PDB file of C-alpha atoms in Angstrom:
ATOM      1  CA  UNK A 284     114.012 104.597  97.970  1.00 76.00           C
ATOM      2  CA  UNK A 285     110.751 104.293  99.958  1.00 82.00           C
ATOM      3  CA  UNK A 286     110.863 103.159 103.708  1.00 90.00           C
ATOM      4  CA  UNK A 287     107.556 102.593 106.177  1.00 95.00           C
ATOM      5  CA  UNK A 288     108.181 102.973 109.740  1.00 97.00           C
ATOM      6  CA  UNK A 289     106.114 101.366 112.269  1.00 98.00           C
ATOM      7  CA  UNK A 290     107.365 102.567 115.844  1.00 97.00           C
ATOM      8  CA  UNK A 291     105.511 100.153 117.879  1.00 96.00           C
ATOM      9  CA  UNK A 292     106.477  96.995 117.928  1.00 96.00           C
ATOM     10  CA  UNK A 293     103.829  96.027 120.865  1.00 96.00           C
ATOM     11  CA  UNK A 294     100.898  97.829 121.586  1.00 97.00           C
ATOM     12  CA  UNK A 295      98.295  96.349 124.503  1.00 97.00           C
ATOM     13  CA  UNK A 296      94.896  97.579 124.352  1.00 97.00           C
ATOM     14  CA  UNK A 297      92.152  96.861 126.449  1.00 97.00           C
ATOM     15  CA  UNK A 298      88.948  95.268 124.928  1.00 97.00           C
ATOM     16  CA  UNK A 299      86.338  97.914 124.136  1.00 97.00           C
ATOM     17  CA  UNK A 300      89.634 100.807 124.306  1.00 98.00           C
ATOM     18  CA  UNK A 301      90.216 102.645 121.393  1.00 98.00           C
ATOM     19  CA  UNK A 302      93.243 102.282 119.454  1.00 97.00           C
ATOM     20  CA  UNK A 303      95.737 103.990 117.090  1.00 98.00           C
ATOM     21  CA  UNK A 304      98.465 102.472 115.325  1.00 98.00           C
ATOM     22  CA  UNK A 305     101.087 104.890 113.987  1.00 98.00           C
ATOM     23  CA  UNK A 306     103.167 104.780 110.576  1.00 98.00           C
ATOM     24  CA  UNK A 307     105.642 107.058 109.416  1.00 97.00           C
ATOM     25  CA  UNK A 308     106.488 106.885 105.415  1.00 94.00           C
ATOM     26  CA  UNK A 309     109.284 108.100 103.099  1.00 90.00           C
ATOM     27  CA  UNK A 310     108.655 108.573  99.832  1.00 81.00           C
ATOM     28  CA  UNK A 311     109.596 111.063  97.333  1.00 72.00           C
ATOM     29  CA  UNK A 312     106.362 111.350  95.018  1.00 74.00           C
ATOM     30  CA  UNK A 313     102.754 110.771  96.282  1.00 73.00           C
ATOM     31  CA  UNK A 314     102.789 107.858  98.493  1.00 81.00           C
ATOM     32  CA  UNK A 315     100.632 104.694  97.903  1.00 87.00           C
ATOM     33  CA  UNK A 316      99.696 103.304 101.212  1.00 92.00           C
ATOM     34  CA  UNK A 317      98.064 100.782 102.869  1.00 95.00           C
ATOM     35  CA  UNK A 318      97.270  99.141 105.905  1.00 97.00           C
ATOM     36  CA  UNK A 319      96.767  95.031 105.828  1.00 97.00           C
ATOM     37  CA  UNK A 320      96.263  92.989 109.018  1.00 97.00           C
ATOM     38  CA  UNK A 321      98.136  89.321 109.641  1.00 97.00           C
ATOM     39  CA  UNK A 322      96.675  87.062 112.072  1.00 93.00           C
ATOM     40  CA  UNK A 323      99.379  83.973 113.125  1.00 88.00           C
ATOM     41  CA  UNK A 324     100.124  81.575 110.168  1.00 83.00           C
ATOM     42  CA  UNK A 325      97.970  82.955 107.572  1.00 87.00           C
ATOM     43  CA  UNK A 326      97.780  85.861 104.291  1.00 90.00           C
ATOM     44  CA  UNK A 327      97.703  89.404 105.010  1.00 94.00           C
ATOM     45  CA  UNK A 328      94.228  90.775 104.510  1.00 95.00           C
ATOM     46  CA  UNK A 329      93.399  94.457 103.240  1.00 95.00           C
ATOM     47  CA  UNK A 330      92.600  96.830 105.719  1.00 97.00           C
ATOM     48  CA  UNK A 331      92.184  99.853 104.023  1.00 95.00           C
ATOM     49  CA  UNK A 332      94.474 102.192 101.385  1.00 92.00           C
ATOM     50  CA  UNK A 333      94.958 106.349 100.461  1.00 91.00           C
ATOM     51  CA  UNK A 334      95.677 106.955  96.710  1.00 85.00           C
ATOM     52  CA  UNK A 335      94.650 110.637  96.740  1.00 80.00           C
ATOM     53  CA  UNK A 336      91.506 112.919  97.655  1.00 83.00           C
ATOM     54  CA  UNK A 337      89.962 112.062 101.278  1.00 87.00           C
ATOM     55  CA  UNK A 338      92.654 112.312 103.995  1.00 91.00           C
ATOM     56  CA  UNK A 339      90.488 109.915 106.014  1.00 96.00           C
ATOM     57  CA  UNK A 340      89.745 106.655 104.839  1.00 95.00           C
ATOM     58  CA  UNK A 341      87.645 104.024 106.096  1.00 96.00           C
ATOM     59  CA  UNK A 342      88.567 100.589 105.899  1.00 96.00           C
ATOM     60  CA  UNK A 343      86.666  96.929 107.079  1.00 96.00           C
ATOM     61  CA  UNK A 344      86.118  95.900 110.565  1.00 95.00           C
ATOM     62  CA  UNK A 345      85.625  99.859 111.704  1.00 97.00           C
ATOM     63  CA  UNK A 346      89.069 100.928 110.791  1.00 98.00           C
ATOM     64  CA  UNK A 347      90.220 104.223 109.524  1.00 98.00           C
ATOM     65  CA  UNK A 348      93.168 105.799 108.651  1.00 98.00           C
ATOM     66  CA  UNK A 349      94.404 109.272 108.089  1.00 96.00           C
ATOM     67  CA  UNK A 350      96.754 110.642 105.631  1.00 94.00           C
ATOM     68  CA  UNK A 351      98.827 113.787 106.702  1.00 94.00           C
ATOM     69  CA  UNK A 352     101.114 114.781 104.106  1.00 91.00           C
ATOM     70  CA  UNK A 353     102.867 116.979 106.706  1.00 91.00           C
ATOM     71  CA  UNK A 354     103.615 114.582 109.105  1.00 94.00           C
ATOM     72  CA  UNK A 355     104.739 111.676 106.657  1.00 93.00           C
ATOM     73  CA  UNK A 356     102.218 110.202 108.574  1.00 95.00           C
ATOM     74  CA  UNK A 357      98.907 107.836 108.320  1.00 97.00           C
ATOM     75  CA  UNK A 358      97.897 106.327 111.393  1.00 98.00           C
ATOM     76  CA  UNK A 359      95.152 103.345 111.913  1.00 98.00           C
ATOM     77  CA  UNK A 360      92.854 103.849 114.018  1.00 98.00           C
ATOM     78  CA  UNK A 361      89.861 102.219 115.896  1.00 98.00           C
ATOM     79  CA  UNK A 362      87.589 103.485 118.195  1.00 97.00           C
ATOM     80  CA  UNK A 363      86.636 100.068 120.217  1.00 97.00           C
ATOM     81  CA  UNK A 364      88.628  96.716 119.807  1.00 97.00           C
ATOM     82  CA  UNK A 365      87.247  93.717 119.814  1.00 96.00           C
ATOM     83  CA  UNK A 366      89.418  90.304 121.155  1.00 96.00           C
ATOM     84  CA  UNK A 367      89.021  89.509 117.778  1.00 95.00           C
ATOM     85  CA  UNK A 368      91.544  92.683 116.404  1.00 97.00           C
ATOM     86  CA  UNK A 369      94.756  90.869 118.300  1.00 97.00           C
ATOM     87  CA  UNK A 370      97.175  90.587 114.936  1.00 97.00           C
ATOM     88  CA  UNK A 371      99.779  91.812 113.147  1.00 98.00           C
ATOM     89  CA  UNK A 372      99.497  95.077 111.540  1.00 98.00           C
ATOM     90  CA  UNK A 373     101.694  96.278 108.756  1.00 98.00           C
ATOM     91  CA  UNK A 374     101.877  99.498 106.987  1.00 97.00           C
ATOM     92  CA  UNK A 375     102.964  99.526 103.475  1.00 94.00           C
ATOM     93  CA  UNK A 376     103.870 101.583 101.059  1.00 91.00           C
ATOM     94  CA  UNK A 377     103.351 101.197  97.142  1.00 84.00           C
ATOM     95  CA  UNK A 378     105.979 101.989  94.346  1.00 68.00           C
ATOM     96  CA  UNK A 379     105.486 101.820  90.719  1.00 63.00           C
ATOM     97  CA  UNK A 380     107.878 102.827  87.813  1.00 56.00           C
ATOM     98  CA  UNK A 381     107.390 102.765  84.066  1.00 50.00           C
ATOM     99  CA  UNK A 382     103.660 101.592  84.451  1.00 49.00           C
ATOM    100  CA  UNK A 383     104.797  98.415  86.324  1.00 53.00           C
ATOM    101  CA  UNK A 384     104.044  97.569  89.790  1.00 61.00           C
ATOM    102  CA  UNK A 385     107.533  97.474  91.855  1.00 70.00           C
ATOM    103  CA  UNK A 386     105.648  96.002  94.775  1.00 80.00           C
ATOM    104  CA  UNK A 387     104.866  97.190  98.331  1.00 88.00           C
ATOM    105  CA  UNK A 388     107.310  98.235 100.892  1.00 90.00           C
ATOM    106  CA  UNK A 389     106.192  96.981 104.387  1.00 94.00           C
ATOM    107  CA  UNK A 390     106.741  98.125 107.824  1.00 96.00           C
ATOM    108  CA  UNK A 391     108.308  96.313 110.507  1.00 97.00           C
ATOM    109  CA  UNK A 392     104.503  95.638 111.873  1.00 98.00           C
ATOM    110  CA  UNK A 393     102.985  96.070 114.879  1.00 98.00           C
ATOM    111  CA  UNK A 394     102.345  93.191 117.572  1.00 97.00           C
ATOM    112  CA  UNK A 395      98.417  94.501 118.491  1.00 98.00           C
ATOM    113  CA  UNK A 396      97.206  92.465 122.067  1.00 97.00           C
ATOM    114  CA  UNK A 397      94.160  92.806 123.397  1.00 97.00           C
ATOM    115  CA  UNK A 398      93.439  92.716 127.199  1.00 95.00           C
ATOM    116  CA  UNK A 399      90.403  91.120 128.705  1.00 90.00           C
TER     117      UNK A 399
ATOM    118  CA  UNK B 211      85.842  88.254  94.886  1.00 59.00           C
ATOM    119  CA  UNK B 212      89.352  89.262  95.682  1.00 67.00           C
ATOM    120  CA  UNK B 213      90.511  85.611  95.997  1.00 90.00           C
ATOM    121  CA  UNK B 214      94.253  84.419  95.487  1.00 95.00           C
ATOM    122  CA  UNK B 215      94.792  80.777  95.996  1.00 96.00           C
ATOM    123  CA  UNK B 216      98.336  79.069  96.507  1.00 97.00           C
ATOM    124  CA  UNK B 217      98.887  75.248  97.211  1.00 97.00           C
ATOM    125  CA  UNK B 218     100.455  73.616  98.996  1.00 97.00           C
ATOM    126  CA  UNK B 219      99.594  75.005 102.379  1.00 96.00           C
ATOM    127  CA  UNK B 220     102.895  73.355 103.722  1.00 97.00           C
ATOM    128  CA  UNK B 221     105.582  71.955 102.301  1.00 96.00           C
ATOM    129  CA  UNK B 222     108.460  70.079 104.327  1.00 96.00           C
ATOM    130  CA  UNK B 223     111.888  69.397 101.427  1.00 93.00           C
ATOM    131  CA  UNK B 224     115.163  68.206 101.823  1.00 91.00           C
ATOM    132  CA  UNK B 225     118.128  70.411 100.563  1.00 90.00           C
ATOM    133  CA  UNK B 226     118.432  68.006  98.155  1.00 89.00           C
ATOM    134  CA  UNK B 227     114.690  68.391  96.410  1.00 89.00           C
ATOM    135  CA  UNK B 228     113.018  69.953  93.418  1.00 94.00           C
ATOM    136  CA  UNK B 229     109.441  71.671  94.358  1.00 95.00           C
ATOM    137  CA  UNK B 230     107.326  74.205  92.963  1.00 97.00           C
ATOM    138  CA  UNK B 231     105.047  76.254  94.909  1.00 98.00           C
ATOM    139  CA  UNK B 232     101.356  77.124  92.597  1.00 98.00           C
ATOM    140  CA  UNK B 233      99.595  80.530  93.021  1.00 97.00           C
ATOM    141  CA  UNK B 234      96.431  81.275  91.057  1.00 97.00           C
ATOM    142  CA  UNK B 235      93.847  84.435  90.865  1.00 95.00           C
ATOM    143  CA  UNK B 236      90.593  84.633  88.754  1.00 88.00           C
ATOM    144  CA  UNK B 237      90.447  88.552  88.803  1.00 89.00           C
ATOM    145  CA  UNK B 238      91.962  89.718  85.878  1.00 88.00           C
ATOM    146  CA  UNK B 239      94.415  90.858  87.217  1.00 88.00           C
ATOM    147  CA  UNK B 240      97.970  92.017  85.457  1.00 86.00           C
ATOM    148  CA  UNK B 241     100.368  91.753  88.196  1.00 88.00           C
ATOM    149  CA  UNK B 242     101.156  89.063  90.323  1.00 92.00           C
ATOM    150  CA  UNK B 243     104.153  89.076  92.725  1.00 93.00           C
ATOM    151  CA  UNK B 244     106.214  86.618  95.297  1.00 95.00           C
ATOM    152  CA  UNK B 245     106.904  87.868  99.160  1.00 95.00           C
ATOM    153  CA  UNK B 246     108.874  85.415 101.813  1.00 96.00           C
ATOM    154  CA  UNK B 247     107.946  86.039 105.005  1.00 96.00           C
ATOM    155  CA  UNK B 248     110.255  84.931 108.186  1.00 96.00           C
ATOM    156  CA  UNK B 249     109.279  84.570 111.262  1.00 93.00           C
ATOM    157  CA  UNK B 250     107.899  88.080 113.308  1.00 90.00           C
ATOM    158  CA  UNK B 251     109.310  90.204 110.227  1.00 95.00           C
ATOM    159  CA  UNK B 252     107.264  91.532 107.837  1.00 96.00           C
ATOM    160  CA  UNK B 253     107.213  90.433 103.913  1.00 95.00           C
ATOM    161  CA  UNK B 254     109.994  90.979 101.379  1.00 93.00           C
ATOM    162  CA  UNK B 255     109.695  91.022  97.505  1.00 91.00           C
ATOM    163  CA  UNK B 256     110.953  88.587  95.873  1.00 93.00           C
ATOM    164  CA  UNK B 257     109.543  88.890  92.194  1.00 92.00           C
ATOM    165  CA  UNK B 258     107.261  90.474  90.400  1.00 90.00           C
ATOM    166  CA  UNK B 259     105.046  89.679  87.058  1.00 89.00           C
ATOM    167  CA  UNK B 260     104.120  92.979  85.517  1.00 82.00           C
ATOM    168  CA  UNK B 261     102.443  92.912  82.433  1.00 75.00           C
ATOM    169  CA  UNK B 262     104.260  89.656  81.394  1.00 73.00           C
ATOM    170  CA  UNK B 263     107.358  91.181  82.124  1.00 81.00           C
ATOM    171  CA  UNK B 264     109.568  89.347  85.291  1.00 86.00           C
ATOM    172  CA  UNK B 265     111.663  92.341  86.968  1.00 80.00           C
ATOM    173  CA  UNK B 266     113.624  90.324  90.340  1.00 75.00           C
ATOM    174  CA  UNK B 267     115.109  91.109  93.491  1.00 78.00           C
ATOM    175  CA  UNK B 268     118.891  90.813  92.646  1.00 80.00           C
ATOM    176  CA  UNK B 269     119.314  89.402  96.308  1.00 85.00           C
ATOM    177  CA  UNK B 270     117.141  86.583  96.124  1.00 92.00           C
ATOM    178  CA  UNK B 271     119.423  83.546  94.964  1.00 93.00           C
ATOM    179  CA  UNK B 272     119.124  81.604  91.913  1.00 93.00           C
ATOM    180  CA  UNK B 273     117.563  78.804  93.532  1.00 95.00           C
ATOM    181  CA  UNK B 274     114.356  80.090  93.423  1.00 96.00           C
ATOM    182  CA  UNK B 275     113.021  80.336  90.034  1.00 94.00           C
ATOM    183  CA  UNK B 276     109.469  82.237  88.961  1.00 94.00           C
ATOM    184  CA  UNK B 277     107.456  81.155  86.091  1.00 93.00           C
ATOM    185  CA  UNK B 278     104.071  82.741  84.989  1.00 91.00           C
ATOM    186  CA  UNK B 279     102.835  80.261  82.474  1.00 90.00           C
ATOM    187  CA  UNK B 280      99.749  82.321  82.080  1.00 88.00           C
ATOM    188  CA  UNK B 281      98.396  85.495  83.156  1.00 86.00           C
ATOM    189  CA  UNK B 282      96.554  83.605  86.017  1.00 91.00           C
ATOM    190  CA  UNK B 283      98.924  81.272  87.436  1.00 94.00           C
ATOM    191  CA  UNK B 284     102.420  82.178  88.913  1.00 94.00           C
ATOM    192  CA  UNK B 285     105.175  79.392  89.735  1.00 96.00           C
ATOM    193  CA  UNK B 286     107.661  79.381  92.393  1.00 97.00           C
ATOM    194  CA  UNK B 287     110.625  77.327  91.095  1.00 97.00           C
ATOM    195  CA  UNK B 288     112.607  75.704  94.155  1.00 96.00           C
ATOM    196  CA  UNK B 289     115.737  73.764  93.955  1.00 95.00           C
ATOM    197  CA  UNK B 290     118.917  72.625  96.307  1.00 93.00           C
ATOM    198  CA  UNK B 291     117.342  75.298  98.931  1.00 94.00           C
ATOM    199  CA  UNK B 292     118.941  75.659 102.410  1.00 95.00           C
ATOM    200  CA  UNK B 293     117.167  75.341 106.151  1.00 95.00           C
ATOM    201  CA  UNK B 294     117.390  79.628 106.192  1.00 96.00           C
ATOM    202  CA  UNK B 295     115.351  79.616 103.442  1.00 96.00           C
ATOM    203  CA  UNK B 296     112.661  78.404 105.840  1.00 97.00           C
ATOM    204  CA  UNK B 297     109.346  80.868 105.875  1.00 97.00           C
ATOM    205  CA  UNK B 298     106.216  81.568 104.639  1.00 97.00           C
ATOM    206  CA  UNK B 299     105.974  82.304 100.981  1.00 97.00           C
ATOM    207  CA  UNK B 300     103.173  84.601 100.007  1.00 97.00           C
ATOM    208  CA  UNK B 301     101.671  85.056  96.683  1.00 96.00           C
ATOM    209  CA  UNK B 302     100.048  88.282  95.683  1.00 94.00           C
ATOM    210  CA  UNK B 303      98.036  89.935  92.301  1.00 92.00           C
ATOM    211  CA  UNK B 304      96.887  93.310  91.580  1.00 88.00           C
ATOM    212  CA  UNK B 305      94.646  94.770  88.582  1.00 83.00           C
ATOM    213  CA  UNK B 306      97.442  97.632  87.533  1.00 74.00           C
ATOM    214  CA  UNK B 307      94.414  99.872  87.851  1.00 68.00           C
ATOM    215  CA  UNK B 308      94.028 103.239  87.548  1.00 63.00           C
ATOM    216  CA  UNK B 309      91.927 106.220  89.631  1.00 59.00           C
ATOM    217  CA  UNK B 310      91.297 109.787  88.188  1.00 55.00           C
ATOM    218  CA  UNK B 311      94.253 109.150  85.601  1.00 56.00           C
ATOM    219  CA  UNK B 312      96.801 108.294  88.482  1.00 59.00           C
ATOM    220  CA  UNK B 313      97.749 104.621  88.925  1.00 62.00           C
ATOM    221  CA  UNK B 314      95.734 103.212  91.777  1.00 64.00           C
ATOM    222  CA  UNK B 315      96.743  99.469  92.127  1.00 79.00           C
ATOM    223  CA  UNK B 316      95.998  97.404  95.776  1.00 86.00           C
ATOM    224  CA  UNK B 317      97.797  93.571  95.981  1.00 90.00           C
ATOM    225  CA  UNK B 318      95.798  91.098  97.511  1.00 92.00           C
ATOM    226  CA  UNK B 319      97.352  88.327  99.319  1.00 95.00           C
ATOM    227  CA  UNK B 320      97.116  84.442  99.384  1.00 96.00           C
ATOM    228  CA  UNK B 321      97.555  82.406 102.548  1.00 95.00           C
ATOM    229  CA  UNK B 322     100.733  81.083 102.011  1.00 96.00           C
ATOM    230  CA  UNK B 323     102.823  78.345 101.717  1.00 97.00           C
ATOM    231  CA  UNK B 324     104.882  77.449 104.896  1.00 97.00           C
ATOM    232  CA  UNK B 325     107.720  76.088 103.671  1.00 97.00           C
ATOM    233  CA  UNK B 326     110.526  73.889 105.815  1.00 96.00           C
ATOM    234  CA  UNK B 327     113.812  72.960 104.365  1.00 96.00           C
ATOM    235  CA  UNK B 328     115.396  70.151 105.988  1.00 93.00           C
TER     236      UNK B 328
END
């Protein structure tokens, strides 16, 4: 079975600091994997996602990611937060079997606060 | 547009009630799933809609029931539910789509329905 792990549960950033958000996956065929952002009470938005080719992949609001198939890793990351980036964070982690979506394996999430 | 829709926004029941939650997307798309969300955890799956076929969580009880009376609209059944089932219910669709012969699908969330059982 597939598992995400998130080993932050906190992070505090200072406004205009850069930022990276780490995520750890286990999965036993080529991972699906996303990054979707939560802010209190509401949906989870898309950040960004790897499905294959580019390592890096660039996402909205100036986020990236990278994909390292050594690691198990793909980390978010932002070069200068905004007050406005304070959210949730959760990496996911697709499976699918027999053509059929088995739906997305999340992360514990991240608790992202931003510092005047 | 990457729009999924679900009313109501919140929903207060007693244990005693019959609701249904109401998710719709206009995208096409073939897939369309159920998450509950407690409080600081991230979402689990509850069911999914895959190509008309239902495949469920064995551990979510039998008093939530899906229905997808169409391939745009997705029903969440709910009936003699308890205060722990308490959260926000999220809604979810994705095309099934493919990239370079691989399978290359990306769910898109609704806002929710916060849900309180009484």
């Amino acid at each position: 079975a597939q598992s995400v792990t998130q080993p932050d549960i906190h992070i505090t950033v200072s406004e205009g600091a850069s930022l990276e958000l780490r995520c750890n996956y286990s999965y036993g065929a080529t991972p699906y994997l996303f990054w979707y952002v939560q802010s209190p009470g509401q949906g989870l938005q898309l950040l960004l996602k790897y499905f294959s080719g580019d390592t890096l992949v660039q996402g909205i609001k100036g986020f990236e990611a990278e994909f390292k198939r050594s690691q198990s890793s793909f980390n978010l990351r932002k070069p200068s937060v905004h007050w406005s980036d304070a959210a949730e964070y959760f990496c996911a982690v697709g499976a699918y079997s027999g053509g059929g979506a088995d739906g997305l394996t999340f992360g514990k999430g991240t608790h992202l606060i931003i510092q005047p | 547009d990457t729009e999924v829709t679900q009313t109501p926004k919140h929903l207060v029941m007693g244990m005693t009630n019959k609701k249904s939650l109401k998710c719709e997307q206009h995208m096409g798309h073939r897939a369309m799933y159920w998450y509950k969300q407690k409080a600081k955890k991230p979402p689990e799956l509850m069911f999914v809609y895959s190509y008309e076929k239902l495949s469920i969580n064995e551990s979510v009880p039998s008093r939530f029931s899906p229905e997808c009376p169409n391939s745009s609209l997705l029903n969440l059944h709910l009936h003699a539910l308890q205060p722990e089932d308490s959260a926000l219910y999220l809604c979810a669709s994705s095309s099934l789509g493919t990239s370079g012969g691989n399978l290359a699908d990306t769910q898109y969330f609704g806002p929710g329905t916060r849900l309180t059982v009484l």
